[in-house]
Short mmCIF file of C-alpha atoms in Angstrom, two decimals:
data_model
loop_
_atom_site.label_atom_id
_atom_site.label_comp_id
_atom_site.label_asym_id
_atom_site.label_seq_id
_atom_site.Cartn_x
_atom_site.Cartn_y
_atom_site.Cartn_z
CA MET A 27 110.50 86.26 74.57
CA THR A 28 110.25 82.57 73.70
CA LEU A 29 113.05 80.18 74.50
CA THR A 30 112.57 77.84 71.56
CA GLY A 31 113.35 74.19 72.02
CA TRP A 32 112.06 73.90 75.58
CA ALA A 33 109.43 71.18 75.93
CA PRO A 34 106.78 72.58 78.32
CA GLU A 35 104.82 69.32 78.43
CA THR A 36 107.67 67.23 79.76
CA GLY A 37 110.31 69.71 80.87
CA ALA A 38 112.83 67.34 79.28
CA PRO A 39 116.29 68.84 78.85
CA ARG A 40 117.99 68.97 75.50
CA GLY A 41 121.66 68.85 74.77
CA GLY A 42 124.56 67.50 76.77
CA THR A 43 123.40 67.53 80.37
CA SER A 44 124.95 65.32 83.03
CA ARG A 45 123.11 63.15 85.53
CA VAL A 46 123.82 65.63 88.30
CA GLU A 47 122.42 68.44 86.20
CA GLU A 48 119.35 66.42 85.26
CA ALA A 49 118.76 65.58 88.93
CA VAL A 50 118.52 69.27 89.76
CA LEU A 51 116.34 69.97 86.73
CA ASP A 52 114.03 67.11 87.70
CA ALA A 53 113.77 68.51 91.24
CA LEU A 54 112.60 71.89 89.97
CA ASP A 55 108.98 72.30 91.09
CA VAL A 56 107.29 74.41 88.42
CA ALA A 57 103.94 74.63 90.20
CA ALA A 58 105.68 75.82 93.35
CA LEU A 59 107.66 78.34 91.28
CA HIS A 60 104.45 79.90 90.01
CA ARG A 61 102.87 79.88 93.49
CA THR A 62 105.93 81.60 94.89
CA LEU A 63 105.65 84.39 92.35
CA ALA A 64 101.98 84.89 93.21
CA ASP A 65 102.78 84.95 96.93
CA LEU A 66 105.52 87.55 96.38
CA VAL A 67 103.22 89.80 94.33
CA ARG A 68 100.67 89.80 97.17
CA VAL A 69 103.13 91.65 99.41
CA PRO A 70 103.03 95.44 98.67
CA SER A 71 106.79 95.78 99.16
CA VAL A 72 107.17 99.33 97.87
CA THR A 73 110.68 100.69 98.31
CA GLY A 74 111.16 101.96 101.86
CA SER A 75 107.86 100.57 103.18
CA ASP A 76 107.37 98.30 106.16
CA ALA A 77 106.19 95.64 103.71
CA GLU A 78 109.65 95.63 102.13
CA SER A 79 111.09 94.60 105.50
CA ASP A 80 108.23 92.17 106.13
CA LEU A 81 108.88 90.36 102.86
CA LEU A 82 112.58 89.96 103.63
CA ALA A 83 111.68 88.58 107.07
CA GLY A 84 109.33 86.06 105.46
CA LEU A 85 111.99 84.97 103.00
CA ALA A 86 114.50 84.59 105.84
CA GLU A 87 112.07 82.16 107.52
CA ARG A 88 111.42 80.31 104.28
CA THR A 89 115.08 79.78 103.41
CA ALA A 90 115.87 78.72 106.98
CA ARG A 91 113.09 76.11 106.84
CA ALA A 92 114.60 74.84 103.58
CA GLY A 93 117.86 74.17 105.44
CA MET A 94 119.91 77.11 104.24
CA ASP A 95 122.31 79.11 106.39
CA VAL A 96 120.68 82.52 106.88
CA ASP A 97 122.17 85.91 107.64
CA HIS A 98 119.29 88.34 108.27
CA TRP A 99 120.41 91.61 109.78
CA ARG A 100 119.16 95.13 110.41
CA LEU A 101 120.98 97.77 108.39
CA ASP A 102 122.59 100.77 110.03
CA VAL A 103 121.71 103.19 107.25
CA ASP A 104 123.53 106.14 108.84
CA ALA A 105 126.76 104.15 109.10
CA LEU A 106 126.39 102.90 105.52
CA ALA A 107 125.80 106.46 104.30
CA ALA A 108 129.18 107.44 105.72
CA ARG A 109 131.02 104.77 103.69
CA PRO A 110 132.75 105.66 100.41
CA GLY A 111 130.63 104.87 97.39
CA PHE A 112 127.29 104.99 99.19
CA PRO A 113 124.71 104.87 96.36
CA GLY A 114 122.19 107.26 97.91
CA THR A 115 118.51 106.85 98.70
CA GLU A 116 115.36 108.64 97.61
CA VAL A 117 112.69 107.57 100.09
CA PRO A 118 112.50 107.68 103.91
CA ARG A 119 112.75 104.44 105.87
CA ARG A 120 111.88 103.45 109.39
CA GLU A 121 114.15 100.43 109.01
CA ALA A 122 116.01 98.38 106.41
CA TRP A 123 117.20 94.77 106.41
CA GLY A 124 119.68 92.55 104.61
CA LEU A 125 119.26 88.88 103.77
CA VAL A 126 121.72 86.26 102.51
CA ALA A 127 120.80 82.57 102.46
CA SER A 128 123.42 80.04 101.42
CA THR A 129 124.00 76.32 101.11
CA GLY A 130 126.89 74.06 100.16
CA THR A 131 130.28 72.99 101.41
CA GLY A 132 132.10 76.14 100.39
CA ASP A 133 135.11 74.16 99.14
CA GLY A 134 134.47 75.22 95.55
CA PRO A 135 133.35 78.50 94.00
CA THR A 136 130.62 80.62 95.55
CA VAL A 137 127.82 81.42 93.12
CA VAL A 138 125.46 84.28 93.91
CA LEU A 139 121.89 84.56 92.65
CA GLN A 140 120.74 88.07 93.41
CA GLY A 141 117.39 89.82 93.27
CA HIS A 142 115.60 92.77 94.80
CA VAL A 143 112.25 92.43 96.53
CA ASP A 144 111.27 96.11 96.49
CA VAL A 145 108.94 97.52 93.86
CA VAL A 146 107.79 100.95 92.74
CA PRO A 147 104.34 102.27 93.73
CA PRO A 148 101.48 101.08 91.50
CA GLY A 149 100.20 104.53 90.56
CA ASP A 150 96.51 105.06 89.91
CA PRO A 151 94.80 101.71 90.71
CA ARG A 152 91.93 102.63 88.37
CA ARG A 153 94.34 102.27 85.44
CA TRP A 154 94.93 98.59 86.26
CA GLY A 155 92.79 95.70 85.07
CA GLY A 156 92.57 94.53 88.68
CA ASP A 157 94.04 95.10 92.12
CA PRO A 158 97.82 95.65 91.62
CA TRP A 159 98.56 93.54 94.71
CA THR A 160 96.33 90.61 93.76
CA PRO A 161 98.14 88.28 91.34
CA ARG A 162 95.91 87.92 88.30
CA PRO A 163 96.55 85.04 85.89
CA ALA A 164 95.35 85.49 82.32
CA GLY A 165 96.42 82.87 79.81
CA PRO A 166 100.18 82.37 80.12
CA ARG A 167 100.64 85.68 81.95
CA LEU A 168 100.54 86.69 85.59
CA TYR A 169 99.70 90.33 86.31
CA GLY A 170 100.56 92.41 89.38
CA ARG A 171 102.96 95.08 90.59
CA GLY A 172 106.44 93.61 90.69
CA ALA A 173 105.58 90.51 88.65
CA CYS A 174 108.18 91.50 86.06
CA ASP A 175 110.49 93.79 88.06
CA MET A 176 111.61 91.64 89.63
CA LYS A 177 109.65 89.19 91.73
CA ALA A 178 109.70 86.65 88.90
CA GLY A 179 113.49 86.74 89.15
CA VAL A 180 113.38 86.37 92.94
CA ALA A 181 111.01 83.40 92.57
CA ALA A 182 113.43 81.84 90.08
CA ASN A 183 116.35 82.24 92.48
CA LEU A 184 114.41 80.58 95.30
CA ALA A 185 113.30 77.75 93.00
CA VAL A 186 116.86 77.03 91.89
CA ALA A 187 118.17 76.90 95.47
CA GLU A 188 115.30 74.67 96.58
CA ALA A 189 115.83 72.36 93.58
CA VAL A 190 119.52 71.97 94.45
CA LEU A 191 118.55 71.07 98.01
CA ALA A 192 115.71 68.74 96.97
CA SER A 193 117.86 66.90 94.41
CA GLY A 194 120.19 65.62 97.11
CA VAL A 195 123.26 66.14 94.93
CA ARG A 196 126.47 67.27 96.57
CA LEU A 197 128.18 70.09 94.74
CA PRO A 198 131.67 71.37 95.53
CA GLY A 199 130.66 75.03 95.50
CA ARG A 200 128.46 77.21 97.68
CA LEU A 201 125.22 78.76 96.44
CA ALA A 202 124.21 82.08 98.00
CA LEU A 203 120.97 83.97 97.53
CA HIS A 204 121.42 87.72 97.99
CA LEU A 205 117.86 89.01 98.46
CA VAL A 206 117.89 92.77 98.86
CA GLY A 207 115.70 95.81 99.32
CA GLY A 208 116.29 99.39 98.31
CA GLU A 209 117.31 98.69 94.72
CA GLU A 210 114.75 100.97 93.13
CA ASP A 211 116.09 104.08 94.88
CA GLY A 212 119.81 103.50 94.61
CA GLY A 213 120.98 100.06 95.67
CA LEU A 214 121.06 100.25 99.47
CA GLY A 215 120.47 96.52 99.96
CA ALA A 216 123.23 95.37 97.63
CA PHE A 217 125.64 97.98 98.99
CA ALA A 218 124.95 96.79 102.54
CA THR A 219 125.30 93.13 101.58
CA LEU A 220 128.71 93.71 100.05
CA ALA A 221 129.76 95.94 102.96
CA ARG A 222 128.94 93.06 105.33
CA GLY A 223 131.49 90.93 103.50
CA HIS A 224 129.27 88.73 101.37
CA ARG A 225 130.97 88.04 98.05
CA GLY A 226 131.02 85.45 95.28
CA ASP A 227 133.08 84.12 92.39
CA ALA A 228 130.19 84.78 90.01
CA CYS A 229 126.85 86.55 90.31
CA VAL A 230 123.68 86.39 88.23
CA ILE A 231 121.14 89.13 88.88
CA THR A 232 117.79 87.90 87.61
CA GLU A 233 116.50 91.25 86.37
CA PRO A 234 114.07 90.96 83.44
CA THR A 235 116.18 90.56 80.29
CA SER A 236 113.77 89.07 77.74
CA GLY A 237 116.00 86.06 77.22
CA THR A 238 119.08 88.13 76.48
CA LEU A 239 122.40 88.03 78.24
CA THR A 240 122.97 91.47 79.74
CA THR A 241 126.66 92.09 80.33
CA ALA A 242 126.66 95.86 80.76
CA ALA A 243 124.43 98.40 82.48
CA GLY A 244 124.55 102.13 82.05
CA GLY A 245 124.48 104.42 85.04
CA ALA A 246 121.83 106.87 86.20
CA LEU A 247 122.26 109.96 88.38
CA THR A 248 119.43 111.92 89.95
CA PHE A 249 119.76 115.71 89.64
CA ARG A 250 117.86 118.73 90.91
CA LEU A 251 117.77 122.15 89.25
CA VAL A 252 116.60 125.32 90.98
CA VAL A 253 116.00 127.94 88.28
CA PRO A 254 115.58 131.55 89.47
CA GLY A 255 113.30 134.30 88.17
CA GLU A 256 111.99 137.71 89.24
CA PRO A 257 108.37 138.05 90.37
CA ALA A 258 105.88 140.56 89.00
CA HIS A 259 102.13 140.86 88.73
CA GLY A 260 100.76 138.71 85.94
CA SER A 261 99.18 141.75 84.28
CA THR A 262 102.63 143.31 83.94
CA ARG A 263 104.61 140.18 83.30
CA TRP A 264 107.08 142.17 81.19
CA ALA A 265 108.32 143.71 84.45
CA GLY A 266 109.39 140.30 85.78
CA HIS A 267 111.52 137.39 84.63
CA SER A 268 109.73 134.04 84.47
CA ALA A 269 111.57 131.04 85.92
CA VAL A 270 109.43 128.89 83.62
CA GLU A 271 110.79 130.63 80.53
CA HIS A 272 114.31 130.33 81.90
CA PHE A 273 113.78 126.61 82.39
CA GLY A 274 112.60 126.28 78.78
CA TYR A 275 115.87 127.84 77.66
CA LEU A 276 117.93 125.51 79.87
CA ASP A 277 115.89 122.44 78.90
CA ALA A 278 116.78 123.06 75.25
CA VAL A 279 120.44 123.21 76.27
CA LEU A 280 120.08 119.85 78.04
CA ARG A 281 118.48 118.31 74.92
CA GLU A 282 121.52 119.38 72.91
CA LEU A 283 123.83 117.88 75.51
CA GLU A 284 121.89 114.60 75.44
CA ALA A 285 122.30 114.39 71.66
CA GLU A 286 126.04 115.00 71.94
CA ARG A 287 126.45 112.36 74.64
CA ASN A 288 124.71 109.80 72.43
CA ALA A 289 126.43 110.60 69.15
CA VAL A 290 128.70 107.57 69.63
CA VAL A 291 127.71 104.69 71.94
CA ASP A 292 129.11 101.30 72.84
CA PRO A 293 128.00 98.52 70.44
CA LEU A 294 126.16 96.81 73.32
CA MET A 295 123.91 99.87 73.53
CA ALA A 296 123.39 100.45 69.81
CA GLU A 297 119.84 99.06 69.69
CA TYR A 298 118.37 101.90 71.78
CA PRO A 299 117.01 105.07 70.13
CA VAL A 300 118.67 107.02 72.96
CA ALA A 301 121.09 104.88 74.94
CA HIS A 302 121.82 107.33 77.76
CA THR A 303 118.89 109.65 78.29
CA LEU A 304 118.84 112.98 80.06
CA SER A 305 115.27 113.15 81.29
CA VAL A 306 113.39 115.70 83.42
CA GLY A 307 110.83 113.96 85.61
CA THR A 308 109.28 116.67 87.79
CA VAL A 309 108.80 120.42 87.39
CA VAL A 310 107.32 122.67 90.09
CA ALA A 311 107.11 126.45 89.73
CA GLY A 312 105.39 129.48 91.21
CA ASP A 313 103.07 130.01 94.14
CA TRP A 314 100.27 132.17 92.71
CA ALA A 315 98.39 132.12 89.42
CA SER A 316 98.71 135.85 88.76
CA THR A 317 102.37 136.15 89.77
CA VAL A 318 105.33 135.69 87.43
CA PRO A 319 107.13 132.67 88.98
CA ASP A 320 110.38 133.58 90.70
CA SER A 321 111.59 130.01 91.13
CA LEU A 322 111.28 126.62 89.44
CA THR A 323 112.54 123.29 90.74
CA ALA A 324 113.06 120.41 88.35
CA THR A 325 114.35 116.94 89.07
CA GLY A 326 115.53 114.42 86.56
CA ARG A 327 117.77 111.58 85.59
CA LEU A 328 121.10 111.68 83.76
CA GLY A 329 122.20 108.53 81.95
CA VAL A 330 125.85 107.63 82.47
CA ARG A 331 127.68 106.04 79.54
CA LEU A 332 129.40 102.67 79.86
CA ASP A 333 132.84 103.06 81.46
CA GLU A 334 132.21 106.75 82.22
CA ASP A 335 133.13 108.10 85.65
CA PRO A 336 129.93 109.51 87.22
CA ALA A 337 131.95 112.55 88.31
CA ASP A 338 132.68 113.30 84.65
CA ALA A 339 128.99 112.95 83.78
CA ARG A 340 128.01 115.38 86.54
CA ALA A 341 130.68 117.82 85.39
CA ALA A 342 129.37 117.69 81.81
CA VAL A 343 125.92 118.85 82.96
CA GLU A 344 127.23 121.46 85.38
CA GLU A 345 129.65 122.97 82.85
CA ARG A 346 127.05 123.11 80.06
CA LEU A 347 124.48 124.77 82.29
CA ALA A 348 127.07 127.23 83.62
CA ALA A 349 128.00 128.20 80.07
CA ALA A 350 124.32 128.61 79.17
CA CYS A 351 123.74 130.85 82.16
CA ALA A 352 126.78 132.94 81.31
CA GLY A 353 125.26 133.68 77.92
CA HIS A 354 121.83 134.67 79.26
CA PRO A 355 121.01 138.27 80.29
CA PHE A 356 119.24 137.30 83.54
CA LEU A 357 120.82 133.97 84.44
CA ARG A 358 124.31 135.47 84.10
CA ALA A 359 123.79 137.15 87.45
CA HIS A 360 121.40 134.51 88.81
CA PRO A 361 122.69 131.11 87.67
CA VAL A 362 120.80 127.86 88.03
CA GLU A 363 121.62 125.77 91.12
CA VAL A 364 122.52 122.13 90.35
CA THR A 365 122.61 119.41 93.03
CA TRP A 366 122.74 115.62 92.91
CA PRO A 367 120.42 114.08 95.51
CA GLY A 368 118.93 110.59 95.59
CA GLY A 369 120.06 107.50 93.74
CA GLN A 370 123.47 107.57 92.08
CA PHE A 371 123.99 104.53 89.84
CA ALA A 372 127.40 104.12 88.23
CA PRO A 373 127.71 102.01 85.06
CA GLY A 374 129.09 98.47 85.18
CA ARG A 375 130.23 95.59 82.96
CA THR A 376 130.88 91.88 83.04
CA PRO A 377 134.67 91.52 82.68
CA ALA A 378 135.85 90.49 79.24
CA GLY A 379 136.62 86.78 79.18
CA ALA A 380 134.65 85.99 82.35
CA PRO A 381 133.56 82.30 82.19
CA LEU A 382 130.17 83.31 83.63
CA ARG A 383 129.05 84.66 80.25
CA ASP A 384 129.80 81.42 78.40
CA VAL A 385 128.33 79.18 81.10
CA VAL A 386 124.95 80.90 81.04
CA ALA A 387 124.92 81.08 77.24
CA SER A 388 125.77 77.38 76.85
CA ALA A 389 123.14 76.40 79.43
CA GLN A 390 120.44 78.09 77.37
CA ALA A 391 121.81 76.60 74.17
CA ASP A 392 121.80 73.08 75.64
CA LEU A 393 118.21 73.39 76.91
CA THR A 394 116.68 75.28 73.99
CA GLY A 395 118.94 74.93 70.99
CA THR A 396 119.47 78.70 70.78
CA ALA A 397 122.12 80.87 72.43
CA PRO A 398 121.07 84.17 74.02
CA ARG A 399 121.83 87.48 72.37
CA GLU A 400 124.26 89.68 74.31
CA ARG A 401 123.44 93.33 74.96
CA GLY A 402 123.66 96.15 77.48
CA VAL A 403 120.82 97.96 79.22
CA PRO A 404 120.40 101.72 79.62
CA TYR A 405 119.29 101.69 83.24
CA GLY A 406 121.25 101.53 86.47
CA SER A 407 121.23 98.33 88.51
CA ASP A 408 123.01 96.49 91.29
CA LEU A 409 125.36 95.01 88.69
CA ARG A 410 127.73 97.95 89.07
CA LEU A 411 128.08 97.42 92.84
CA TYR A 412 129.14 93.79 92.47
CA ALA A 413 131.39 94.61 89.51
CA ALA A 414 133.09 97.33 91.56
CA GLU A 415 133.94 94.70 94.18
CA GLY A 416 135.51 92.42 91.57
CA VAL A 417 132.60 89.97 91.34
CA PRO A 418 131.89 88.97 87.70
CA THR A 419 128.20 89.77 87.30
CA LEU A 420 125.53 89.77 84.60
CA HIS A 421 121.76 90.00 84.23
CA TYR A 422 119.74 87.01 83.07
CA GLY A 423 116.13 86.67 84.11
CA PRO A 424 112.48 86.30 83.14
CA GLY A 425 110.33 89.14 81.86
CA ASP A 426 110.54 92.05 79.44
CA VAL A 427 111.66 95.27 81.09
CA VAL A 428 109.22 97.22 78.91
CA HIS A 429 106.49 95.99 81.30
CA ALA A 430 108.37 97.08 84.44
CA HIS A 431 106.92 100.03 86.40
CA SER A 432 103.88 100.02 84.08
CA TYR A 433 100.15 99.63 84.57
CA ASP A 434 99.18 95.96 84.26
CA GLU A 435 102.78 94.87 84.80
CA HIS A 436 103.09 91.18 83.99
CA VAL A 437 105.36 88.26 83.22
CA ASP A 438 104.89 85.23 80.98
CA LEU A 439 104.82 82.10 83.17
CA THR A 440 106.09 79.89 80.34
CA GLU A 441 109.06 82.19 80.03
CA LEU A 442 109.56 82.16 83.81
CA THR A 443 109.72 78.36 83.76
CA ALA A 444 112.12 78.24 80.82
CA VAL A 445 114.47 80.87 82.24
CA THR A 446 114.48 79.20 85.66
CA ARG A 447 115.53 75.91 84.08
CA VAL A 448 118.39 77.64 82.26
CA LEU A 449 119.37 79.36 85.48
CA ALA A 450 119.34 76.06 87.37
CA LEU A 451 121.56 74.36 84.80
CA ALA A 452 123.98 77.29 84.70
CA THR A 453 124.13 77.40 88.51
CA VAL A 454 125.01 73.72 88.79
CA ARG A 455 127.76 74.13 86.23
CA LEU A 456 129.17 77.20 87.94
CA LEU A 457 129.18 75.40 91.30
CA GLN A 458 131.30 72.64 89.75
CA ALA A 459 133.70 74.96 87.91
#
């Protein structure tokens, strides 16, 4: 993504910016922004790890030193799990923490910049061009786990808040950074932040959007299938019933259901080959090489369509599998077991007519001469939690999501700078709305 019209040599704004806005833009420290990203990448803050908590503690100290009001609290995960709408978790935790840092008078609107500090595991380190936890610059790019998803966005949020403070301008609104953990496995951090009472009049989540304005996010539900069989010696496999073969039959049924669910999609999702995927991620079967497997366990991810109730999406899978079992000679008496553990992401949208959309779009247009394209994304995110609480929310951040969770994950530093400037301008305008 290239935000055309931005002048990297001077950082000079284009378009109709006010003196207050230019003061904040001038206070934006680009070198510090890039250092912050590198520092964040160095922390192996895998979802549920101690490092996730350590990074939030470090950011609490940093924002307090900057003069922000800080709420840094330990989460009672058991109590949160008992609340309606709990989004689920997929990894064990010894502890979890919340962090909100804010500044401003509070007389005007409260603007939230939100980002998650947790990352997925790096996978096989031999497949990387270097240590995943050592930030590696190469040309305009910076490589490392989390560089794209979404420590670049977190660095941008911090830079905007610090620029507002450094500029010395007084704005009528209140700026709040919601820095959360547990996003990758369901949204625990955002759920806890909202449950604690932190809200806003507008929220920008700086997920990687490739310069687009993301105003809708599909949902994603984790499922588990236990497919039965009947064991027999491998030399007389005809005497048994293979759970693997039964799964093949059911997987074909799920492929048909996926096609039906994607026959008509919302225009915001039309660019994707499959907007709402039904994907099997793990398959484990059998316990002995020469035994017909009597059980298979598969886990996967069901995409939830925009505006679809997750309960309806679950029912669609359960009903289709039940019908398939009813028409199978073995599974009729031994149906597949379907459960829904782990992360449960509902879909979400930016409300129609929300000023937030136009403010961010006009900020990019004024700085670059081009307005961002609007689209939805097919993955679950914290957007739906804020939207469910009535907070107008969208995604706008640095990085291309195609590089998220990948080997040699990276972000373009020129893009990071450009997006952070747009974010700063939009934030100042929202705080004065």
